[in-house]
Amino acid sequence: MRPQIWIADVVRALDVARTESEQAQVLEMLGLVGSAPRTYFVPPPIRPPVPEHRAEAPPEPPDAEPRSEPLPRPDAEDRGEVADLAVELPLLRPARVEGTSAPREPVEPLARPTSERVPLPHLHLLVPRWTSAILRAMLSRQVCEGPVDIPALIDTLAHGRPVTRLPRRPVDTLRYGVQVLVDRGTGMQPFRRDQDQLVGQIRTVVGADLVEVGYFSHAPQRGTGPGARWTRTEYTPPECGRRILLLSDLGLGGPPDDPHRAAPAEWAEFVGLVTRGGCSVVALSPYPPARWPGWMTRLVPLVSWDSTTTASRARVRVP
């Protein structure tokens, strides 16, 4: 694209030129004077035949510019020559054609998306193969109904005391049953599935007829029942000799500012109520022993609801 040429450029160029021929060349180089005869060839236009009798055109004024004639269109012969050249051009051929090879191993198609939700696998808090032994160690009571205690019998005879009753060794029994109190408070919401599963295992180990299940929120004294909240009534201890199992965090979990959290005094009141009724209580807590406060361990025997718990550890903590 040629830049614009200003009058000042022409004046400077003409000032440098010394002769008229040089000035004409300068004007021609600057594009102010055409040089069509030397550079381009414009074919003469084909004029139509002039009739014999025609009116003479009025003479043009001397200062009028010459009219530009339209360029002639290419003839049909020229167009045919161009088409022949396009036909005669050789076609390019591919040097090598590589075929698509099939995969060596068949690819399995992706499964179709469905709206069905598959539940995630449940990881048990207790080791499944140890759960029955742990429950027996926690829920059984010791009664002196085993084999005769020979050392105790010999000691009685050696001291000359009368034998009114044969001494027997203590054995564990589950015939007194168990009352399971399930905490549905805020702190135990993440463990509801574990609670329901453990209740079913307790029924299997102890017997469905000897298991009593009650649900409460935060503290049993606020209402306990076998079902929904509207079925809960005032809590009453079970019959004498039955073990009570608490599936609760005893107010350890949940939001710190929860106004419904049970206070230590409320739990102390509950333990005193069941102890006066001749029952013993044990709690299964989902939190590690490092988080148990002192008042909690002094108030009730606690067993860690964790995969590290074994039957021997549970027996040591339960009197």
PDB file of C-alpha atoms in Angstrom:
ATOM      1  CA  MET A   1       0.000   0.000   0.000  1.00  0.00           C
ATOM      2  CA  ARG A   2       1.537   3.320  -1.118  1.00  0.00           C
ATOM      3  CA  PRO A   3       1.624   6.061   1.540  1.00  0.00           C
ATOM      4  CA  GLN A   4       0.059   9.425   0.895  1.00  0.00           C
ATOM      5  CA  ILE A   5       2.149  12.009  -0.964  1.00  0.00           C
ATOM      6  CA  TRP A   6       1.893  15.596   0.145  1.00  0.00           C
ATOM      7  CA  ILE A   7       2.548  18.813  -1.776  1.00  0.00           C
ATOM      8  CA  ALA A   8       5.596  19.460   0.372  1.00  0.00           C
ATOM      9  CA  ASP A   9       7.116  16.201  -0.875  1.00  0.00           C
ATOM     10  CA  VAL A  10       6.587  17.333  -4.499  1.00  0.00           C
ATOM     11  CA  VAL A  11       8.137  20.754  -3.850  1.00  0.00           C
ATOM     12  CA  ARG A  12      11.225  19.235  -2.215  1.00  0.00           C
ATOM     13  CA  ALA A  13      11.649  16.717  -5.062  1.00  0.00           C
ATOM     14  CA  LEU A  14      11.283  19.375  -7.812  1.00  0.00           C
ATOM     15  CA  ASP A  15      13.764  21.605  -6.025  1.00  0.00           C
ATOM     16  CA  VAL A  16      16.383  18.889  -6.200  1.00  0.00           C
ATOM     17  CA  ALA A  17      15.738  18.112  -9.926  1.00  0.00           C
ATOM     18  CA  ARG A  18      17.917  20.165 -12.276  1.00  0.00           C
ATOM     19  CA  THR A  19      16.308  19.638 -15.656  1.00  0.00           C
ATOM     20  CA  GLU A  20      12.782  19.314 -16.955  1.00  0.00           C
ATOM     21  CA  SER A  21      13.279  15.632 -17.784  1.00  0.00           C
ATOM     22  CA  GLU A  22      14.344  14.927 -14.225  1.00  0.00           C
ATOM     23  CA  GLN A  23      11.339  16.831 -12.933  1.00  0.00           C
ATOM     24  CA  ALA A  24       9.069  14.748 -15.198  1.00  0.00           C
ATOM     25  CA  GLN A  25      10.662  11.560 -13.870  1.00  0.00           C
ATOM     26  CA  VAL A  26      10.156  12.778 -10.295  1.00  0.00           C
ATOM     27  CA  LEU A  27       6.500  13.477 -10.953  1.00  0.00           C
ATOM     28  CA  GLU A  28       6.132  10.059 -12.570  1.00  0.00           C
ATOM     29  CA  MET A  29       7.825   8.314  -9.613  1.00  0.00           C
ATOM     30  CA  LEU A  30       5.594  10.157  -7.186  1.00  0.00           C
ATOM     31  CA  GLY A  31       2.551   8.986  -9.112  1.00  0.00           C
ATOM     32  CA  LEU A  32       1.417  12.420 -10.202  1.00  0.00           C
ATOM     33  CA  VAL A  33       1.931  11.631 -13.886  1.00  0.00           C
ATOM     34  CA  GLY A  34       0.693   8.309 -15.275  1.00  0.00           C
ATOM     35  CA  SER A  35       2.966   5.988 -17.163  1.00  0.00           C
ATOM     36  CA  ALA A  36       0.401   3.579 -18.523  1.00  0.00           C
ATOM     37  CA  PRO A  37       1.914   3.163 -22.012  1.00  0.00           C
ATOM     38  CA  ARG A  38       5.179   2.003 -20.570  1.00  0.00           C
ATOM     39  CA  THR A  39       3.913  -0.228 -17.710  1.00  0.00           C
ATOM     40  CA  TYR A  40       0.420  -1.448 -18.569  1.00  0.00           C
ATOM     41  CA  PHE A  41      -1.286  -2.525 -21.781  1.00  0.00           C
ATOM     42  CA  VAL A  42      -4.942  -1.610 -22.109  1.00  0.00           C
ATOM     43  CA  PRO A  43      -6.590  -3.204 -25.157  1.00  0.00           C
ATOM     44  CA  PRO A  44      -8.683  -0.881 -27.270  1.00  0.00           C
ATOM     45  CA  PRO A  45     -12.407  -1.077 -26.605  1.00  0.00           C
ATOM     46  CA  ILE A  46     -14.636  -2.804 -29.112  1.00  0.00           C
ATOM     47  CA  ARG A  47     -16.966  -0.157 -30.458  1.00  0.00           C
ATOM     48  CA  PRO A  48     -20.318  -1.035 -32.018  1.00  0.00           C
ATOM     49  CA  PRO A  49     -20.732  -0.300 -35.720  1.00  0.00           C
ATOM     50  CA  VAL A  50     -21.681   3.280 -36.433  1.00  0.00           C
ATOM     51  CA  PRO A  51     -24.792   3.734 -38.594  1.00  0.00           C
ATOM     52  CA  GLU A  52     -24.416   5.558 -41.859  1.00  0.00           C
ATOM     53  CA  HIS A  53     -26.765   8.358 -41.014  1.00  0.00           C
ATOM     54  CA  ARG A  54     -26.486   9.666 -37.503  1.00  0.00           C
ATOM     55  CA  ALA A  55     -26.812  12.973 -35.929  1.00  0.00           C
ATOM     56  CA  GLU A  56     -23.608  14.702 -35.195  1.00  0.00           C
ATOM     57  CA  ALA A  57     -22.830  14.892 -31.542  1.00  0.00           C
ATOM     58  CA  PRO A  58     -22.441  18.303 -30.086  1.00  0.00           C
ATOM     59  CA  PRO A  59     -18.828  19.272 -29.718  1.00  0.00           C
ATOM     60  CA  GLU A  60     -17.462  18.837 -26.244  1.00  0.00           C
ATOM     61  CA  PRO A  61     -16.172  21.840 -24.430  1.00  0.00           C
ATOM     62  CA  PRO A  62     -12.395  22.132 -24.523  1.00  0.00           C
ATOM     63  CA  ASP A  63     -12.042  21.889 -20.730  1.00  0.00           C
ATOM     64  CA  ALA A  64     -14.244  18.762 -20.332  1.00  0.00           C
ATOM     65  CA  GLU A  65     -12.528  15.640 -18.982  1.00  0.00           C
ATOM     66  CA  PRO A  66     -12.377  12.580 -21.215  1.00  0.00           C
ATOM     67  CA  ARG A  67     -14.960   9.942 -20.398  1.00  0.00           C
ATOM     68  CA  SER A  68     -13.607   6.634 -19.103  1.00  0.00           C
ATOM     69  CA  GLU A  69     -14.572   3.642 -21.149  1.00  0.00           C
ATOM     70  CA  PRO A  70     -15.587   0.386 -19.294  1.00  0.00           C
ATOM     71  CA  LEU A  71     -13.138  -2.490 -19.483  1.00  0.00           C
ATOM     72  CA  PRO A  72     -14.209  -5.267 -21.830  1.00  0.00           C
ATOM     73  CA  ARG A  73     -15.387  -8.535 -20.371  1.00  0.00           C
ATOM     74  CA  PRO A  74     -13.350 -11.659 -21.138  1.00  0.00           C
ATOM     75  CA  ASP A  75     -14.544 -13.543 -24.178  1.00  0.00           C
ATOM     76  CA  ALA A  76     -16.032 -16.992 -23.999  1.00  0.00           C
ATOM     77  CA  GLU A  77     -12.894 -18.415 -25.605  1.00  0.00           C
ATOM     78  CA  ASP A  78     -10.744 -16.988 -22.795  1.00  0.00           C
ATOM     79  CA  ARG A  79     -13.048 -18.487 -20.179  1.00  0.00           C
ATOM     80  CA  GLY A  80     -12.851 -21.843 -21.895  1.00  0.00           C
ATOM     81  CA  GLU A  81      -9.049 -21.763 -21.886  1.00  0.00           C
ATOM     82  CA  VAL A  82      -9.020 -21.169 -18.108  1.00  0.00           C
ATOM     83  CA  ALA A  83     -11.412 -24.077 -17.555  1.00  0.00           C
ATOM     84  CA  ASP A  84      -9.215 -26.343 -19.722  1.00  0.00           C
ATOM     85  CA  LEU A  85      -6.169 -25.465 -17.652  1.00  0.00           C
ATOM     86  CA  ALA A  86      -8.034 -26.422 -14.437  1.00  0.00           C
ATOM     87  CA  VAL A  87      -8.967 -29.766 -15.967  1.00  0.00           C
ATOM     88  CA  GLU A  88      -5.453 -30.540 -17.132  1.00  0.00           C
ATOM     89  CA  LEU A  89      -3.919 -29.971 -13.663  1.00  0.00           C
ATOM     90  CA  PRO A  90      -2.682 -33.290 -12.205  1.00  0.00           C
ATOM     91  CA  LEU A  91      -4.406 -34.561  -9.093  1.00  0.00           C
ATOM     92  CA  LEU A  92      -2.337 -35.249  -5.974  1.00  0.00           C
ATOM     93  CA  ARG A  93      -2.372 -38.811  -4.728  1.00  0.00           C
ATOM     94  CA  PRO A  94      -1.715 -39.857  -1.080  1.00  0.00           C
ATOM     95  CA  ALA A  95       1.709 -41.351  -0.533  1.00  0.00           C
ATOM     96  CA  ARG A  96       0.510 -43.780   2.147  1.00  0.00           C
ATOM     97  CA  VAL A  97      -2.853 -44.706   3.619  1.00  0.00           C
ATOM     98  CA  GLU A  98      -2.842 -46.018   7.171  1.00  0.00           C
ATOM     99  CA  GLY A  99      -5.818 -48.081   8.202  1.00  0.00           C
ATOM    100  CA  THR A 100      -7.365 -47.883  11.698  1.00  0.00           C
ATOM    101  CA  SER A 101      -6.426 -50.987  13.627  1.00  0.00           C
ATOM    102  CA  ALA A 102      -8.861 -52.479  16.140  1.00  0.00           C
ATOM    103  CA  PRO A 103      -7.895 -52.347  19.862  1.00  0.00           C
ATOM    104  CA  ARG A 104      -6.055 -55.365  21.134  1.00  0.00           C
ATOM    105  CA  GLU A 105      -8.287 -55.810  24.174  1.00  0.00           C
ATOM    106  CA  PRO A 106     -12.027 -55.168  24.158  1.00  0.00           C
ATOM    107  CA  VAL A 107     -13.059 -52.074  26.045  1.00  0.00           C
ATOM    108  CA  GLU A 108     -15.935 -52.531  28.477  1.00  0.00           C
ATOM    109  CA  PRO A 109     -18.713 -49.994  27.970  1.00  0.00           C
ATOM    110  CA  LEU A 110     -19.474 -47.569  30.757  1.00  0.00           C
ATOM    111  CA  ALA A 111     -22.475 -48.291  32.912  1.00  0.00           C
ATOM    112  CA  ARG A 112     -25.583 -46.321  32.148  1.00  0.00           C
ATOM    113  CA  PRO A 113     -26.358 -43.585  34.647  1.00  0.00           C
ATOM    114  CA  THR A 114     -29.283 -44.375  36.886  1.00  0.00           C
ATOM    115  CA  SER A 115     -31.204 -42.422  39.481  1.00  0.00           C
ATOM    116  CA  GLU A 116     -30.814 -45.220  42.031  1.00  0.00           C
ATOM    117  CA  ARG A 117     -28.544 -44.263  44.921  1.00  0.00           C
ATOM    118  CA  VAL A 118     -26.257 -46.950  46.274  1.00  0.00           C
ATOM    119  CA  PRO A 119     -25.599 -46.568  50.024  1.00  0.00           C
ATOM    120  CA  LEU A 120     -22.010 -46.285  51.132  1.00  0.00           C
ATOM    121  CA  PRO A 121     -20.506 -49.251  52.991  1.00  0.00           C
ATOM    122  CA  HIS A 122     -21.017 -49.114  56.733  1.00  0.00           C
ATOM    123  CA  LEU A 123     -17.871 -49.278  58.853  1.00  0.00           C
ATOM    124  CA  HIS A 124     -18.721 -50.795  62.233  1.00  0.00           C
ATOM    125  CA  LEU A 125     -17.445 -49.096  65.368  1.00  0.00           C
ATOM    126  CA  LEU A 126     -16.794 -52.483  66.958  1.00  0.00           C
ATOM    127  CA  VAL A 127     -15.001 -55.326  65.231  1.00  0.00           C
ATOM    128  CA  PRO A 128     -17.826 -57.582  63.977  1.00  0.00           C
ATOM    129  CA  ARG A 129     -16.216 -60.850  65.086  1.00  0.00           C
ATOM    130  CA  TRP A 130     -15.671 -59.454  68.610  1.00  0.00           C
ATOM    131  CA  THR A 131     -19.070 -57.824  69.080  1.00  0.00           C
ATOM    132  CA  SER A 132     -20.853 -60.810  70.623  1.00  0.00           C
ATOM    133  CA  ALA A 133     -18.089 -61.388  73.187  1.00  0.00           C
ATOM    134  CA  ILE A 134     -18.002 -57.684  74.073  1.00  0.00           C
ATOM    135  CA  LEU A 135     -21.765 -57.581  74.601  1.00  0.00           C
ATOM    136  CA  ARG A 136     -21.663 -60.674  76.822  1.00  0.00           C
ATOM    137  CA  ALA A 137     -18.909 -59.146  78.937  1.00  0.00           C
ATOM    138  CA  MET A 138     -20.852 -55.891  79.342  1.00  0.00           C
ATOM    139  CA  LEU A 139     -24.391 -57.185  79.864  1.00  0.00           C
ATOM    140  CA  SER A 140     -23.970 -60.389  81.851  1.00  0.00           C
ATOM    141  CA  ARG A 141     -24.134 -60.666  85.637  1.00  0.00           C
ATOM    142  CA  GLN A 142     -22.141 -63.001  87.842  1.00  0.00           C
ATOM    143  CA  VAL A 143     -24.084 -65.478  89.973  1.00  0.00           C
ATOM    144  CA  CYS A 144     -22.711 -68.184  92.259  1.00  0.00           C
ATOM    145  CA  GLU A 145     -24.215 -71.101  90.357  1.00  0.00           C
ATOM    146  CA  GLY A 146     -21.130 -72.703  88.863  1.00  0.00           C
ATOM    147  CA  PRO A 147     -19.180 -75.785  89.997  1.00  0.00           C
ATOM    148  CA  VAL A 148     -18.580 -76.398  93.710  1.00  0.00           C
ATOM    149  CA  ASP A 149     -15.781 -74.246  95.065  1.00  0.00           C
ATOM    150  CA  ILE A 150     -13.557 -76.971  96.596  1.00  0.00           C
ATOM    151  CA  PRO A 151     -11.002 -74.627  98.229  1.00  0.00           C
ATOM    152  CA  ALA A 152     -13.801 -72.672  99.935  1.00  0.00           C
ATOM    153  CA  LEU A 153     -15.438 -75.912 101.155  1.00  0.00           C
ATOM    154  CA  ILE A 154     -12.152 -77.209 102.601  1.00  0.00           C
ATOM    155  CA  ASP A 155     -11.589 -73.920 104.409  1.00  0.00           C
ATOM    156  CA  THR A 156     -15.052 -74.115 105.986  1.00  0.00           C
ATOM    157  CA  LEU A 157     -14.500 -77.701 107.185  1.00  0.00           C
ATOM    158  CA  ALA A 158     -11.020 -76.931 108.460  1.00  0.00           C
ATOM    159  CA  HIS A 159     -12.333 -74.158 110.699  1.00  0.00           C
ATOM    160  CA  GLY A 160     -15.024 -76.440 112.068  1.00  0.00           C
ATOM    161  CA  ARG A 161     -17.891 -74.412 110.718  1.00  0.00           C
ATOM    162  CA  PRO A 162     -21.071 -76.182 109.680  1.00  0.00           C
ATOM    163  CA  VAL A 163     -21.700 -76.528 105.946  1.00  0.00           C
ATOM    164  CA  THR A 164     -25.207 -75.248 105.432  1.00  0.00           C
ATOM    165  CA  ARG A 165     -24.754 -74.506 101.727  1.00  0.00           C
ATOM    166  CA  LEU A 166     -22.265 -75.726  99.203  1.00  0.00           C
ATOM    167  CA  PRO A 167     -20.106 -72.855  97.946  1.00  0.00           C
ATOM    168  CA  ARG A 168     -20.088 -72.532  94.157  1.00  0.00           C
ATOM    169  CA  ARG A 169     -17.948 -70.649  91.719  1.00  0.00           C
ATOM    170  CA  PRO A 170     -19.393 -67.525  90.061  1.00  0.00           C
ATOM    171  CA  VAL A 171     -20.495 -67.734  86.437  1.00  0.00           C
ATOM    172  CA  ASP A 172     -21.856 -65.174  83.984  1.00  0.00           C
ATOM    173  CA  THR A 173     -25.518 -65.183  83.014  1.00  0.00           C
ATOM    174  CA  LEU A 174     -27.829 -63.105  80.816  1.00  0.00           C
ATOM    175  CA  ARG A 175     -31.112 -64.386  82.201  1.00  0.00           C
ATOM    176  CA  TYR A 176     -31.837 -61.116  83.997  1.00  0.00           C
ATOM    177  CA  GLY A 177     -32.127 -59.310  80.689  1.00  0.00           C
ATOM    178  CA  VAL A 178     -31.046 -55.796  79.759  1.00  0.00           C
ATOM    179  CA  GLN A 179     -32.616 -52.415  79.286  1.00  0.00           C
ATOM    180  CA  VAL A 180     -31.036 -50.500  76.372  1.00  0.00           C
ATOM    181  CA  LEU A 181     -31.447 -46.715  76.518  1.00  0.00           C
ATOM    182  CA  VAL A 182     -30.678 -45.106  73.138  1.00  0.00           C
ATOM    183  CA  ASP A 183     -29.769 -41.419  73.133  1.00  0.00           C
ATOM    184  CA  ARG A 184     -31.252 -39.577  70.132  1.00  0.00           C
ATOM    185  CA  GLY A 185     -29.795 -36.220  71.122  1.00  0.00           C
ATOM    186  CA  THR A 186     -27.823 -33.845  68.919  1.00  0.00           C
ATOM    187  CA  GLY A 187     -24.429 -35.282  69.844  1.00  0.00           C
ATOM    188  CA  MET A 188     -25.431 -38.830  68.837  1.00  0.00           C
ATOM    189  CA  GLN A 189     -26.894 -38.028  65.421  1.00  0.00           C
ATOM    190  CA  PRO A 190     -23.798 -39.275  63.509  1.00  0.00           C
ATOM    191  CA  PHE A 191     -24.104 -42.677  65.265  1.00  0.00           C
ATOM    192  CA  ARG A 192     -27.786 -43.488  64.751  1.00  0.00           C
ATOM    193  CA  ARG A 193     -27.058 -46.203  62.226  1.00  0.00           C
ATOM    194  CA  ASP A 194     -24.603 -47.803  64.659  1.00  0.00           C
ATOM    195  CA  GLN A 195     -27.174 -47.585  67.456  1.00  0.00           C
ATOM    196  CA  ASP A 196     -29.860 -49.349  65.445  1.00  0.00           C
ATOM    197  CA  GLN A 197     -27.471 -52.076  64.344  1.00  0.00           C
ATOM    198  CA  LEU A 198     -26.167 -52.655  67.846  1.00  0.00           C
ATOM    199  CA  VAL A 199     -29.700 -52.949  69.227  1.00  0.00           C
ATOM    200  CA  GLY A 200     -30.353 -55.754  66.746  1.00  0.00           C
ATOM    201  CA  GLN A 201     -27.163 -57.556  67.802  1.00  0.00           C
ATOM    202  CA  ILE A 202     -28.128 -57.232  71.468  1.00  0.00           C
ATOM    203  CA  ARG A 203     -31.459 -58.896  70.756  1.00  0.00           C
ATOM    204  CA  THR A 204     -29.586 -61.739  69.054  1.00  0.00           C
ATOM    205  CA  VAL A 205     -27.109 -62.259  71.936  1.00  0.00           C
ATOM    206  CA  VAL A 206     -29.453 -61.790  74.920  1.00  0.00           C
ATOM    207  CA  GLY A 207     -32.800 -62.787  73.408  1.00  0.00           C
ATOM    208  CA  ALA A 208     -35.601 -60.612  72.121  1.00  0.00           C
ATOM    209  CA  ASP A 209     -37.850 -61.376  75.134  1.00  0.00           C
ATOM    210  CA  LEU A 210     -35.190 -60.198  77.601  1.00  0.00           C
ATOM    211  CA  VAL A 211     -34.335 -56.901  75.852  1.00  0.00           C
ATOM    212  CA  GLU A 212     -36.206 -53.686  76.592  1.00  0.00           C
ATOM    213  CA  VAL A 213     -35.395 -50.694  74.353  1.00  0.00           C
ATOM    214  CA  GLY A 214     -36.134 -47.079  75.221  1.00  0.00           C
ATOM    215  CA  TYR A 215     -35.326 -43.908  73.296  1.00  0.00           C
ATOM    216  CA  PHE A 216     -34.633 -40.507  74.853  1.00  0.00           C
ATOM    217  CA  SER A 217     -33.004 -37.179  74.003  1.00  0.00           C
ATOM    218  CA  HIS A 218     -30.089 -35.830  76.062  1.00  0.00           C
ATOM    219  CA  ALA A 219     -31.309 -37.365  79.373  1.00  0.00           C
ATOM    220  CA  PRO A 220     -33.714 -40.252  80.216  1.00  0.00           C
ATOM    221  CA  GLN A 221     -35.572 -38.209  82.858  1.00  0.00           C
ATOM    222  CA  ARG A 222     -36.877 -35.872  80.165  1.00  0.00           C
ATOM    223  CA  GLY A 223     -38.944 -38.679  78.675  1.00  0.00           C
ATOM    224  CA  THR A 224     -38.272 -42.236  77.504  1.00  0.00           C
ATOM    225  CA  GLY A 225     -40.312 -44.425  75.211  1.00  0.00           C
ATOM    226  CA  PRO A 226     -40.117 -47.255  72.684  1.00  0.00           C
ATOM    227  CA  GLY A 227     -40.776 -45.053  69.661  1.00  0.00           C
ATOM    228  CA  ALA A 228     -41.221 -41.475  68.554  1.00  0.00           C
ATOM    229  CA  ARG A 229     -41.081 -38.431  70.822  1.00  0.00           C
ATOM    230  CA  TRP A 230     -44.826 -38.261  71.334  1.00  0.00           C
ATOM    231  CA  THR A 231     -44.787 -41.812  72.824  1.00  0.00           C
ATOM    232  CA  ARG A 232     -42.198 -40.981  75.500  1.00  0.00           C
ATOM    233  CA  THR A 233     -43.247 -40.748  79.127  1.00  0.00           C
ATOM    234  CA  GLU A 234     -41.565 -40.357  82.484  1.00  0.00           C
ATOM    235  CA  TYR A 235     -38.699 -42.759  82.970  1.00  0.00           C
ATOM    236  CA  THR A 236     -39.038 -45.622  85.450  1.00  0.00           C
ATOM    237  CA  PRO A 237     -36.203 -48.080  86.269  1.00  0.00           C
ATOM    238  CA  PRO A 238     -36.618 -51.733  85.221  1.00  0.00           C
ATOM    239  CA  GLU A 239     -37.043 -54.629  87.583  1.00  0.00           C
ATOM    240  CA  CYS A 240     -34.363 -55.321  90.148  1.00  0.00           C
ATOM    241  CA  GLY A 241     -31.211 -57.012  88.903  1.00  0.00           C
ATOM    242  CA  ARG A 242     -31.477 -55.973  85.243  1.00  0.00           C
ATOM    243  CA  ARG A 243     -28.452 -54.392  83.590  1.00  0.00           C
ATOM    244  CA  ILE A 244     -28.954 -50.972  81.953  1.00  0.00           C
ATOM    245  CA  LEU A 245     -26.891 -50.140  78.878  1.00  0.00           C
ATOM    246  CA  LEU A 246     -26.598 -46.496  77.808  1.00  0.00           C
ATOM    247  CA  LEU A 247     -25.805 -45.807  74.146  1.00  0.00           C
ATOM    248  CA  SER A 248     -24.961 -42.176  74.767  1.00  0.00           C
ATOM    249  CA  ASP A 249     -22.148 -39.632  74.854  1.00  0.00           C
ATOM    250  CA  LEU A 250     -23.422 -38.286  78.230  1.00  0.00           C
ATOM    251  CA  GLY A 251     -23.468 -34.759  76.821  1.00  0.00           C
ATOM    252  CA  LEU A 252     -19.898 -34.878  75.508  1.00  0.00           C
ATOM    253  CA  GLY A 253     -20.687 -34.299  71.809  1.00  0.00           C
ATOM    254  CA  GLY A 254     -22.811 -31.885  69.852  1.00  0.00           C
ATOM    255  CA  PRO A 255     -22.554 -28.097  69.583  1.00  0.00           C
ATOM    256  CA  PRO A 256     -20.866 -26.464  72.596  1.00  0.00           C
ATOM    257  CA  ASP A 257     -23.651 -23.898  72.908  1.00  0.00           C
ATOM    258  CA  ASP A 258     -26.481 -26.448  72.728  1.00  0.00           C
ATOM    259  CA  PRO A 259     -29.056 -25.369  75.353  1.00  0.00           C
ATOM    260  CA  HIS A 260     -30.449 -28.925  75.588  1.00  0.00           C
ATOM    261  CA  ARG A 261     -27.161 -30.494  76.661  1.00  0.00           C
ATOM    262  CA  ALA A 262     -27.558 -32.572  79.859  1.00  0.00           C
ATOM    263  CA  ALA A 263     -25.547 -31.337  82.841  1.00  0.00           C
ATOM    264  CA  PRO A 264     -23.447 -33.649  85.072  1.00  0.00           C
ATOM    265  CA  ALA A 265     -25.954 -33.164  87.905  1.00  0.00           C
ATOM    266  CA  GLU A 266     -28.733 -34.550  85.707  1.00  0.00           C
ATOM    267  CA  TRP A 267     -26.723 -37.682  84.949  1.00  0.00           C
ATOM    268  CA  ALA A 268     -25.846 -38.099  88.612  1.00  0.00           C
ATOM    269  CA  GLU A 269     -29.564 -37.988  89.409  1.00  0.00           C
ATOM    270  CA  PHE A 270     -30.239 -40.720  86.833  1.00  0.00           C
ATOM    271  CA  VAL A 271     -27.516 -43.035  88.176  1.00  0.00           C
ATOM    272  CA  GLY A 272     -28.819 -42.602  91.725  1.00  0.00           C
ATOM    273  CA  LEU A 273     -32.345 -43.426  90.568  1.00  0.00           C
ATOM    274  CA  VAL A 274     -31.409 -46.741  88.929  1.00  0.00           C
ATOM    275  CA  THR A 275     -29.003 -47.721  91.717  1.00  0.00           C
ATOM    276  CA  ARG A 276     -31.725 -47.371  94.351  1.00  0.00           C
ATOM    277  CA  GLY A 277     -33.881 -49.608  92.158  1.00  0.00           C
ATOM    278  CA  GLY A 278     -31.315 -52.434  92.429  1.00  0.00           C
ATOM    279  CA  CYS A 279     -29.998 -52.089  88.864  1.00  0.00           C
ATOM    280  CA  SER A 280     -26.509 -51.494  87.534  1.00  0.00           C
ATOM    281  CA  VAL A 281     -25.707 -49.214  84.608  1.00  0.00           C
ATOM    282  CA  VAL A 282     -22.907 -49.192  82.035  1.00  0.00           C
ATOM    283  CA  ALA A 283     -22.373 -46.712  79.164  1.00  0.00           C
ATOM    284  CA  LEU A 284     -21.004 -47.280  75.681  1.00  0.00           C
ATOM    285  CA  SER A 285     -19.455 -44.006  74.472  1.00  0.00           C
ATOM    286  CA  PRO A 286     -18.392 -43.334  70.859  1.00  0.00           C
ATOM    287  CA  TYR A 287     -15.678 -40.939  72.027  1.00  0.00           C
ATOM    288  CA  PRO A 288     -12.148 -42.015  73.057  1.00  0.00           C
ATOM    289  CA  PRO A 289     -11.176 -42.235  76.755  1.00  0.00           C
ATOM    290  CA  ALA A 290      -8.863 -39.223  76.356  1.00  0.00           C
ATOM    291  CA  ARG A 291     -11.957 -37.016  76.099  1.00  0.00           C
ATOM    292  CA  TRP A 292     -13.810 -38.433  79.112  1.00  0.00           C
ATOM    293  CA  PRO A 293     -13.965 -35.960  81.994  1.00  0.00           C
ATOM    294  CA  GLY A 294     -13.292 -37.076  85.541  1.00  0.00           C
ATOM    295  CA  TRP A 295     -16.870 -36.772  86.743  1.00  0.00           C
ATOM    296  CA  MET A 296     -18.030 -39.105  83.959  1.00  0.00           C
ATOM    297  CA  THR A 297     -15.608 -41.940  84.801  1.00  0.00           C
ATOM    298  CA  ARG A 298     -16.433 -41.678  88.516  1.00  0.00           C
ATOM    299  CA  LEU A 299     -20.179 -41.696  87.908  1.00  0.00           C
ATOM    300  CA  VAL A 300     -20.684 -44.669  85.583  1.00  0.00           C
ATOM    301  CA  PRO A 301     -18.510 -47.444  84.073  1.00  0.00           C
ATOM    302  CA  LEU A 302     -17.608 -46.403  80.525  1.00  0.00           C
ATOM    303  CA  VAL A 303     -16.636 -48.642  77.601  1.00  0.00           C
ATOM    304  CA  SER A 304     -15.150 -47.129  74.460  1.00  0.00           C
ATOM    305  CA  TRP A 305     -17.312 -47.726  71.401  1.00  0.00           C
ATOM    306  CA  ASP A 306     -14.333 -48.232  69.123  1.00  0.00           C
ATOM    307  CA  SER A 307     -12.572 -50.897  67.074  1.00  0.00           C
ATOM    308  CA  THR A 308      -9.820 -51.150  69.712  1.00  0.00           C
ATOM    309  CA  THR A 309     -12.271 -52.438  72.332  1.00  0.00           C
ATOM    310  CA  THR A 310     -12.044 -56.139  73.184  1.00  0.00           C
ATOM    311  CA  ALA A 311     -14.003 -58.401  75.518  1.00  0.00           C
ATOM    312  CA  SER A 312     -11.218 -58.380  78.115  1.00  0.00           C
ATOM    313  CA  ARG A 313     -11.120 -54.559  78.212  1.00  0.00           C
ATOM    314  CA  ALA A 314     -14.878 -54.375  78.530  1.00  0.00           C
ATOM    315  CA  ARG A 315     -14.869 -56.880  81.407  1.00  0.00           C
ATOM    316  CA  VAL A 316     -12.268 -54.869  83.307  1.00  0.00           C
ATOM    317  CA  ARG A 317     -14.316 -51.677  83.139  1.00  0.00           C
ATOM    318  CA  VAL A 318     -17.654 -53.296  84.055  1.00  0.00           C
ATOM    319  CA  PRO A 319     -17.867 -54.431  87.724  1.00  0.00           C
TER     320      PRO A 319
END
